[in-house]
Tab-separated table of C-alpha atoms in Angstrom:
chain	number	residue	atom	x	y	z
F	1	UNK	CA	-78.297	1.163	10.775
F	2	UNK	CA	-81.975	1.972	11.147
F	3	UNK	CA	-84.081	-0.942	12.454
F	4	UNK	CA	-81.540	-3.528	11.376
F	5	UNK	CA	-80.243	-6.587	13.213
F	6	UNK	CA	-76.835	-7.419	11.718
F	7	UNK	CA	-76.504	-10.810	13.409
F	8	UNK	CA	-79.954	-11.905	12.290
F	9	UNK	CA	-79.165	-10.947	8.694
F	10	UNK	CA	-75.798	-12.689	8.813
F	11	UNK	CA	-77.364	-15.832	10.254
F	12	UNK	CA	-80.031	-15.982	7.529
F	13	UNK	CA	-77.753	-15.305	4.566
F	14	UNK	CA	-75.056	-17.616	5.925
F	15	UNK	CA	-77.757	-20.260	6.179
F	16	UNK	CA	-78.533	-19.815	2.476
F	17	UNK	CA	-74.843	-19.888	1.542
F	18	UNK	CA	-74.388	-23.035	3.595
F	19	UNK	CA	-76.858	-24.948	1.413
F	20	UNK	CA	-74.569	-24.926	-1.646
F	21	UNK	CA	-73.059	-28.370	-1.031
F	22	UNK	CA	-76.413	-30.050	-0.442
F	23	UNK	CA	-77.910	-28.429	-3.537
F	24	UNK	CA	-75.017	-29.838	-5.548
F	25	UNK	CA	-75.515	-33.316	-4.078
F	26	UNK	CA	-79.232	-33.297	-4.891
F	27	UNK	CA	-78.730	-31.956	-8.414
F	28	UNK	CA	-76.037	-34.593	-8.987
F	29	UNK	CA	-78.457	-37.358	-8.015
F	30	UNK	CA	-81.265	-35.904	-10.147
F	31	UNK	CA	-79.101	-35.670	-13.251
F	32	UNK	CA	-77.704	-39.152	-12.668
F	33	UNK	CA	-81.279	-40.444	-12.465
F	34	UNK	CA	-82.085	-38.997	-15.887
F	35	UNK	CA	-83.563	-35.569	-15.222
F	36	UNK	CA	-84.424	-33.896	-18.519
F	37	UNK	CA	-85.375	-30.356	-17.514
F	38	UNK	CA	-85.943	-28.007	-14.590
F	39	UNK	CA	-89.023	-25.960	-13.689
F	40	UNK	CA	-88.930	-22.951	-11.352
F	41	UNK	CA	-92.451	-22.777	-9.943
F	42	UNK	CA	-92.997	-20.193	-7.254
F	43	UNK	CA	-95.947	-17.928	-6.596
F	44	UNK	CA	-95.939	-14.127	-6.467
F	45	UNK	CA	-92.710	-12.597	-5.219
F	46	UNK	CA	-91.002	-15.949	-4.692
F	47	UNK	CA	-91.584	-16.749	-8.358
F	48	UNK	CA	-90.050	-13.454	-9.477
F	49	UNK	CA	-86.933	-14.163	-7.421
F	50	UNK	CA	-86.342	-17.342	-9.473
F	51	UNK	CA	-86.104	-15.422	-12.739
F	52	UNK	CA	-82.337	-14.686	-12.722
F	53	UNK	CA	-81.466	-18.364	-12.201
F	54	UNK	CA	-83.895	-19.400	-14.917
F	55	UNK	CA	-82.458	-16.763	-17.252
F	56	UNK	CA	-78.903	-17.943	-16.560
F	57	UNK	CA	-79.790	-21.488	-17.572
F	58	UNK	CA	-81.840	-20.370	-20.550
F	59	UNK	CA	-78.978	-18.324	-21.975
F	60	UNK	CA	-75.868	-20.192	-20.828
F	61	UNK	CA	-76.927	-23.846	-20.727
F	62	UNK	CA	-78.501	-26.341	-23.108
F	63	UNK	CA	-80.369	-27.946	-20.211
F	64	UNK	CA	-84.031	-27.003	-20.737
F	65	UNK	CA	-85.279	-24.591	-18.070
F	66	UNK	CA	-88.865	-23.413	-17.637
F	67	UNK	CA	-90.617	-20.881	-15.459
F	68	UNK	CA	-94.386	-20.645	-15.177
F	69	UNK	CA	-97.245	-19.296	-13.050
F	70	UNK	CA	-98.424	-21.858	-10.515
F	71	UNK	CA	-102.075	-20.812	-10.699
F	72	UNK	CA	-102.131	-21.196	-14.477
F	73	UNK	CA	-100.079	-24.380	-14.555
F	74	UNK	CA	-102.532	-26.003	-12.126
F	75	UNK	CA	-105.216	-25.434	-14.744
F	76	UNK	CA	-103.358	-26.027	-17.989
F	77	UNK	CA	-100.550	-28.432	-17.126
F	78	UNK	CA	-97.455	-28.610	-19.325
F	79	UNK	CA	-96.276	-31.183	-21.847
F	80	UNK	CA	-92.738	-30.585	-20.597
F	81	UNK	CA	-93.525	-31.297	-16.945
F	82	UNK	CA	-92.915	-35.028	-16.575
F	83	UNK	CA	-91.566	-37.574	-14.147
F	84	UNK	CA	-88.119	-36.651	-15.458
F	85	UNK	CA	-88.437	-33.007	-14.410
F	86	UNK	CA	-86.731	-31.259	-11.511
F	87	UNK	CA	-89.207	-28.842	-9.926
F	88	UNK	CA	-87.989	-25.994	-7.714
F	89	UNK	CA	-90.753	-24.564	-5.505
F	90	UNK	CA	-89.860	-21.592	-3.277
F	91	UNK	CA	-92.240	-20.369	-0.587
F	92	UNK	CA	-91.084	-18.445	2.446
F	93	UNK	CA	-94.154	-19.402	4.473
F	94	UNK	CA	-94.344	-22.931	3.069
F	95	UNK	CA	-98.109	-22.478	2.903
F	96	UNK	CA	-98.678	-20.490	-0.315
F	97	UNK	CA	-102.087	-21.629	-1.536
F	98	UNK	CA	-101.347	-21.869	-5.268
F	99	UNK	CA	-98.035	-23.645	-4.707
F	100	UNK	CA	-99.557	-26.181	-2.315
F	101	UNK	CA	-102.318	-26.946	-4.824
F	102	UNK	CA	-99.818	-27.453	-7.637
F	103	UNK	CA	-97.551	-29.609	-5.479
F	104	UNK	CA	-100.184	-32.335	-5.211
F	105	UNK	CA	-100.521	-32.449	-9.013
F	106	UNK	CA	-96.757	-32.556	-9.488
F	107	UNK	CA	-96.525	-35.469	-7.057
F	108	UNK	CA	-99.015	-37.367	-9.236
F	109	UNK	CA	-96.803	-36.738	-12.260
F	110	UNK	CA	-93.796	-38.063	-10.361
F	111	UNK	CA	-91.371	-35.178	-10.882
F	112	UNK	CA	-88.622	-34.621	-8.301
F	113	UNK	CA	-89.551	-31.624	-6.152
F	114	UNK	CA	-87.092	-29.353	-4.356
F	115	UNK	CA	-88.907	-27.037	-1.955
F	116	UNK	CA	-87.180	-23.927	-0.609
F	117	UNK	CA	-88.941	-22.804	2.561
F	118	UNK	CA	-88.493	-20.799	5.703
F	119	UNK	CA	-90.388	-23.276	7.882
F	120	UNK	CA	-90.179	-27.072	7.998
F	121	UNK	CA	-93.557	-27.850	9.579
F	122	UNK	CA	-95.639	-26.656	6.631
F	123	UNK	CA	-97.238	-28.312	3.591
F	124	UNK	CA	-94.316	-27.417	1.343
F	125	UNK	CA	-91.829	-28.007	4.132
F	126	UNK	CA	-93.065	-31.573	4.410
F	127	UNK	CA	-94.124	-32.166	0.819
F	128	UNK	CA	-90.907	-31.847	-1.154
F	129	UNK	CA	-88.734	-34.779	-2.115
F	130	UNK	CA	-85.800	-32.632	-1.035
F	131	UNK	CA	-86.629	-29.840	1.410
F	132	UNK	CA	-84.265	-26.915	1.925
F	133	UNK	CA	-85.125	-24.957	5.061
F	134	UNK	CA	-83.623	-21.551	5.733
F	135	UNK	CA	-85.593	-19.309	8.058
F	136	UNK	CA	-86.053	-15.797	6.730
F	137	UNK	CA	-88.627	-13.023	6.831
F	138	UNK	CA	-89.810	-10.551	4.213
F	139	UNK	CA	-86.871	-8.195	4.711
F	140	UNK	CA	-84.252	-10.953	4.293
F	141	UNK	CA	-85.843	-13.412	1.864
F	142	UNK	CA	-84.692	-11.866	-1.437
F	143	UNK	CA	-80.985	-12.442	-0.969
F	144	UNK	CA	-81.640	-15.934	0.392
F	145	UNK	CA	-83.847	-17.056	-2.515
F	146	UNK	CA	-81.657	-15.440	-5.170
F	147	UNK	CA	-78.618	-17.226	-3.747
F	148	UNK	CA	-80.294	-20.622	-3.412
F	149	UNK	CA	-81.654	-20.595	-6.955
F	150	UNK	CA	-78.252	-19.487	-8.275
F	151	UNK	CA	-76.644	-22.498	-6.579
F	152	UNK	CA	-79.116	-24.758	-8.396
F	153	UNK	CA	-78.405	-23.230	-11.797
F	154	UNK	CA	-74.628	-23.291	-11.334
F	155	UNK	CA	-74.714	-26.906	-10.163
F	156	UNK	CA	-76.670	-27.984	-13.246
F	157	UNK	CA	-74.201	-26.204	-15.513
F	158	UNK	CA	-71.218	-27.649	-13.685
F	159	UNK	CA	-72.361	-31.244	-14.002
F	160	UNK	CA	-73.018	-30.718	-17.685
F	161	UNK	CA	-69.531	-29.351	-18.244
F	162	UNK	CA	-70.821	-25.895	-19.105
F	163	UNK	CA	-68.654	-23.971	-16.622
F	164	UNK	CA	-65.030	-24.650	-15.780
F	165	UNK	CA	-64.635	-22.721	-12.525
F	166	UNK	CA	-67.572	-23.916	-10.422
F	167	UNK	CA	-65.622	-24.336	-7.179
F	168	UNK	CA	-64.136	-20.860	-7.514
F	169	UNK	CA	-67.553	-19.297	-8.143
F	170	UNK	CA	-69.066	-21.048	-5.133
F	171	UNK	CA	-66.108	-19.959	-3.008
F	172	UNK	CA	-66.707	-16.331	-3.871
F	173	UNK	CA	-70.445	-16.626	-3.274
F	174	UNK	CA	-69.730	-17.974	0.211
F	175	UNK	CA	-68.175	-14.607	1.071
F	176	UNK	CA	-71.353	-12.681	0.339
F	177	UNK	CA	-73.159	-12.659	3.717
F	178	UNK	CA	-70.543	-10.507	5.482
F	179	UNK	CA	-69.856	-8.404	2.390
F	180	UNK	CA	-73.557	-7.584	2.082
F	181	UNK	CA	-73.560	-6.128	5.583
F	182	UNK	CA	-70.669	-3.869	4.572
F	183	UNK	CA	-72.631	-2.790	1.485
F	184	UNK	CA	-75.652	-1.962	3.634
F	185	UNK	CA	-73.570	0.026	6.088
F	186	UNK	CA	-71.833	2.010	3.359
F	187	UNK	CA	-75.160	2.814	1.675
F	188	UNK	CA	-77.121	3.787	4.789
F	189	UNK	CA	-76.960	7.580	4.376
F	190	UNK	CA	-77.866	7.363	0.688
F	191	UNK	CA	-80.723	5.001	1.524
F	192	UNK	CA	-82.572	7.714	3.422
F	193	UNK	CA	-82.180	10.121	0.486
F	194	UNK	CA	-83.513	7.485	-1.917
F	195	UNK	CA	-86.449	6.800	0.402
F	196	UNK	CA	-87.400	10.491	0.315
F	197	UNK	CA	-87.493	10.293	-3.490
F	198	UNK	CA	-89.845	7.311	-3.341
F	199	UNK	CA	-92.017	9.024	-0.732
F	200	UNK	CA	-92.134	12.189	-2.846
F	201	UNK	CA	-94.269	10.698	-5.647
F	202	UNK	CA	-97.385	8.546	-5.669
F	203	UNK	CA	-96.392	6.923	-8.982
F	204	UNK	CA	-93.081	5.549	-10.241
F	205	UNK	CA	-91.933	3.915	-13.461
F	206	UNK	CA	-89.441	1.250	-12.315
F	207	UNK	CA	-87.178	-0.355	-14.857
F	208	UNK	CA	-84.103	-2.500	-15.394
F	209	UNK	CA	-82.636	-5.044	-17.809
F	210	UNK	CA	-80.916	-8.415	-17.667
F	211	UNK	CA	-80.927	-10.191	-14.339
F	212	UNK	CA	-81.849	-7.038	-12.362
F	213	UNK	CA	-85.195	-6.763	-14.155
F	214	UNK	CA	-86.520	-9.306	-11.674
F	215	UNK	CA	-85.656	-7.010	-8.767
F	216	UNK	CA	-87.303	-4.032	-10.469
F	217	UNK	CA	-90.470	-6.072	-10.963
F	218	UNK	CA	-90.306	-7.461	-7.427
F	219	UNK	CA	-89.633	-4.157	-5.676
F	220	UNK	CA	-92.389	-2.369	-7.542
F	221	UNK	CA	-95.050	-5.017	-6.969
F	222	UNK	CA	-94.161	-6.627	-3.662
F	223	UNK	CA	-92.715	-3.684	-1.724
F	224	UNK	CA	-93.971	-0.379	-3.076
F	225	UNK	CA	-97.420	-1.631	-4.078
F	226	UNK	CA	-98.115	-4.320	-1.493
F	227	UNK	CA	-96.280	-2.902	1.495
F	228	UNK	CA	-96.500	0.854	0.851
F	229	UNK	CA	-99.558	1.268	-1.424
F	230	UNK	CA	-97.535	3.350	-3.867
F	231	UNK	CA	-98.550	2.942	-7.512
F	232	UNK	CA	-95.813	1.696	-9.823
F	233	UNK	CA	-95.295	0.698	-13.425
F	234	UNK	CA	-92.552	-1.928	-13.572
F	235	UNK	CA	-91.391	-2.207	-17.184
F	236	UNK	CA	-88.365	-3.933	-18.707
F	237	UNK	CA	-85.823	-1.472	-20.091
F	238	UNK	CA	-86.106	-3.010	-23.561
F	239	UNK	CA	-89.919	-2.666	-23.515
F	240	UNK	CA	-89.749	0.887	-22.178
F	241	UNK	CA	-89.219	2.181	-25.721
F	242	UNK	CA	-92.260	0.344	-27.044
F	243	UNK	CA	-94.988	2.135	-25.107
F	244	UNK	CA	-94.074	3.360	-21.647
F	245	UNK	CA	-91.796	6.150	-22.897
F	246	UNK	CA	-94.960	8.060	-23.880
F	247	UNK	CA	-95.806	8.467	-20.186
F	248	UNK	CA	-92.543	10.267	-19.454
F	249	UNK	CA	-92.900	14.014	-18.923
F	250	UNK	CA	-91.799	16.578	-16.386
F	251	UNK	CA	-92.624	15.446	-12.856
F	252	UNK	CA	-92.887	11.716	-13.686
F	253	UNK	CA	-90.543	9.611	-11.552
F	254	UNK	CA	-88.370	7.081	-13.385
F	255	UNK	CA	-86.401	4.668	-11.188
F	256	UNK	CA	-83.665	2.783	-13.049
F	257	UNK	CA	-81.818	-0.251	-11.691
F	258	UNK	CA	-78.452	-0.924	-13.375
F	259	UNK	CA	-76.704	-4.265	-13.038
F	260	UNK	CA	-73.378	-5.555	-14.269
F	261	UNK	CA	-74.300	-8.291	-16.722
F	262	UNK	CA	-74.210	-8.138	-20.523
F	263	UNK	CA	-77.533	-6.275	-20.651
F	264	UNK	CA	-76.179	-3.149	-18.944
F	265	UNK	CA	-76.212	-1.179	-22.269
F	266	UNK	CA	-80.021	-1.435	-22.306
F	267	UNK	CA	-80.125	0.409	-18.981
F	268	UNK	CA	-77.632	2.974	-20.236
F	269	UNK	CA	-79.817	3.659	-23.278
F	270	UNK	CA	-82.713	4.520	-20.992
F	271	UNK	CA	-80.458	6.512	-18.680
F	272	UNK	CA	-79.410	8.668	-21.624
F	273	UNK	CA	-82.997	9.197	-22.808
F	274	UNK	CA	-85.123	9.898	-19.733
F	275	UNK	CA	-83.400	13.018	-18.262
F	276	UNK	CA	-84.233	14.977	-21.410
F	277	UNK	CA	-87.947	14.601	-20.695
F	278	UNK	CA	-88.362	14.349	-16.921
F	279	UNK	CA	-86.623	16.001	-13.995
F	280	UNK	CA	-87.145	12.917	-11.820
F	281	UNK	CA	-84.712	10.192	-12.872
F	282	UNK	CA	-83.083	8.158	-10.098
F	283	UNK	CA	-80.458	5.505	-10.809
F	284	UNK	CA	-79.411	2.667	-8.508
F	285	UNK	CA	-76.237	1.113	-9.924
F	286	UNK	CA	-74.657	-2.012	-8.438
F	287	UNK	CA	-71.283	-1.033	-9.915
F	288	UNK	CA	-71.049	1.608	-7.191
F	289	UNK	CA	-70.931	-0.994	-4.413
F	290	UNK	CA	-67.552	-2.127	-3.107
F	291	UNK	CA	-67.104	-5.910	-2.920
F	292	UNK	CA	-63.483	-6.792	-2.130
F	293	UNK	CA	-62.434	-10.201	-3.398
F	294	UNK	CA	-65.407	-10.619	-5.740
F	295	UNK	CA	-64.589	-11.060	-9.429
F	296	UNK	CA	-66.410	-9.281	-12.286
F	297	UNK	CA	-67.891	-12.641	-13.308
F	298	UNK	CA	-69.525	-13.160	-9.919
F	299	UNK	CA	-70.554	-9.506	-9.680
F	300	UNK	CA	-72.466	-9.953	-12.926
F	301	UNK	CA	-74.336	-12.907	-11.397
F	302	UNK	CA	-75.219	-11.234	-8.095
F	303	UNK	CA	-76.436	-7.815	-9.242
F	304	UNK	CA	-80.024	-8.661	-8.142
F	305	UNK	CA	-78.709	-9.668	-4.705
F	306	UNK	CA	-76.846	-6.385	-4.331
F	307	UNK	CA	-79.925	-4.385	-5.300
F	308	UNK	CA	-82.084	-6.342	-2.880
F	309	UNK	CA	-79.719	-5.700	0.000
F	310	UNK	CA	-79.627	-1.895	-0.453
F	311	UNK	CA	-83.333	-1.701	-1.249
F	312	UNK	CA	-83.992	-3.258	2.149
F	313	UNK	CA	-82.194	-0.264	3.668
F	314	UNK	CA	-84.245	2.106	1.511
F	315	UNK	CA	-87.474	0.391	2.584
F	316	UNK	CA	-86.517	0.659	6.264
F	317	UNK	CA	-86.301	4.425	5.905
F	318	UNK	CA	-89.358	4.640	3.648
F	319	UNK	CA	-91.721	3.106	6.193
F	320	UNK	CA	-90.566	5.624	8.809
F	321	UNK	CA	-90.796	8.623	6.485
F	322	UNK	CA	-94.331	7.662	5.412
F	323	UNK	CA	-95.441	6.392	8.854
F	324	UNK	CA	-96.543	3.238	7.048
F	325	UNK	CA	-95.093	-0.006	8.458
F	326	UNK	CA	-94.079	-2.574	5.866
F	327	UNK	CA	-96.283	-5.103	7.646
F	328	UNK	CA	-99.510	-3.133	7.087
F	329	UNK	CA	-101.991	-4.755	4.689
F	330	UNK	CA	-105.604	-4.157	3.684
F	331	UNK	CA	-106.339	-7.349	1.776
F	332	UNK	CA	-103.297	-9.630	1.508
F	333	UNK	CA	-103.914	-12.646	3.757
F	334	UNK	CA	-106.625	-10.608	5.511
F	335	UNK	CA	-109.705	-11.186	3.377
F	336	UNK	CA	-110.969	-14.049	1.250
F	337	UNK	CA	-109.908	-13.934	-2.400
């Protein structure tokens, strides 16, 4: 596979999978101590990657779950953020400015903070009440953060008696690291073709529904815009028909991500509409990926992870095709802002 280190990927994702037991122990202690809600408070891309776990709790659990923007929350605060809150703060670098600033305010409130970081010796790596360290880099962080946040959500639901097969679900999730490599390998040839489609337009409408919406949002903003300077319009598939559809005409690229959760019909509605009005509709469907031993229930939970793992392959080809390394920036962490 192009510019890909299989052992490095396996080590990173196995590291994330290996945190399941400790997450469960920490969540158990938090709930026993009287935790009343959970906040997912990341910044930028890390915040987006928390959305599927938040959505799972919001729709399948009665345990109150919140997600907010760290920069805004530092200014406004929240009546729901109390000493009885569990706060999940992901930051690959462990140094994200907005997250570090909010952490100090959360500590004053007295909430229990779980930090998910790639580096221990950082403000967030040292500042959490419970610190979960799993080294990763930009090309491997999505799967790791998706998996870690999913463990948190499933643990909360399990201890509240809201799922009956927790151990079985965790057992299947533990198989993912090696299976994801097989998915990457099987998709490699198609990845180059997809990359040519992305390189062929300077503007893309990117859309999805359910738990894969987060990956559509993330890939448009954090990869195509930040790392490739390609203009995108990420829009949820349900919102597409309330404005963005008017931008669709011949030559406009529509990229659709399809997952396997209950919201798949929303993606299918868009898939049926767009080809009648543009000749550039590209669909990336997780149902096409072979995952031996993984049940439909787990597949529905990990659709964002599957998309992330093949999109990494697409990005690897895209940077070569466009002669634009993914590490190139003009402003991000290079100028004052």
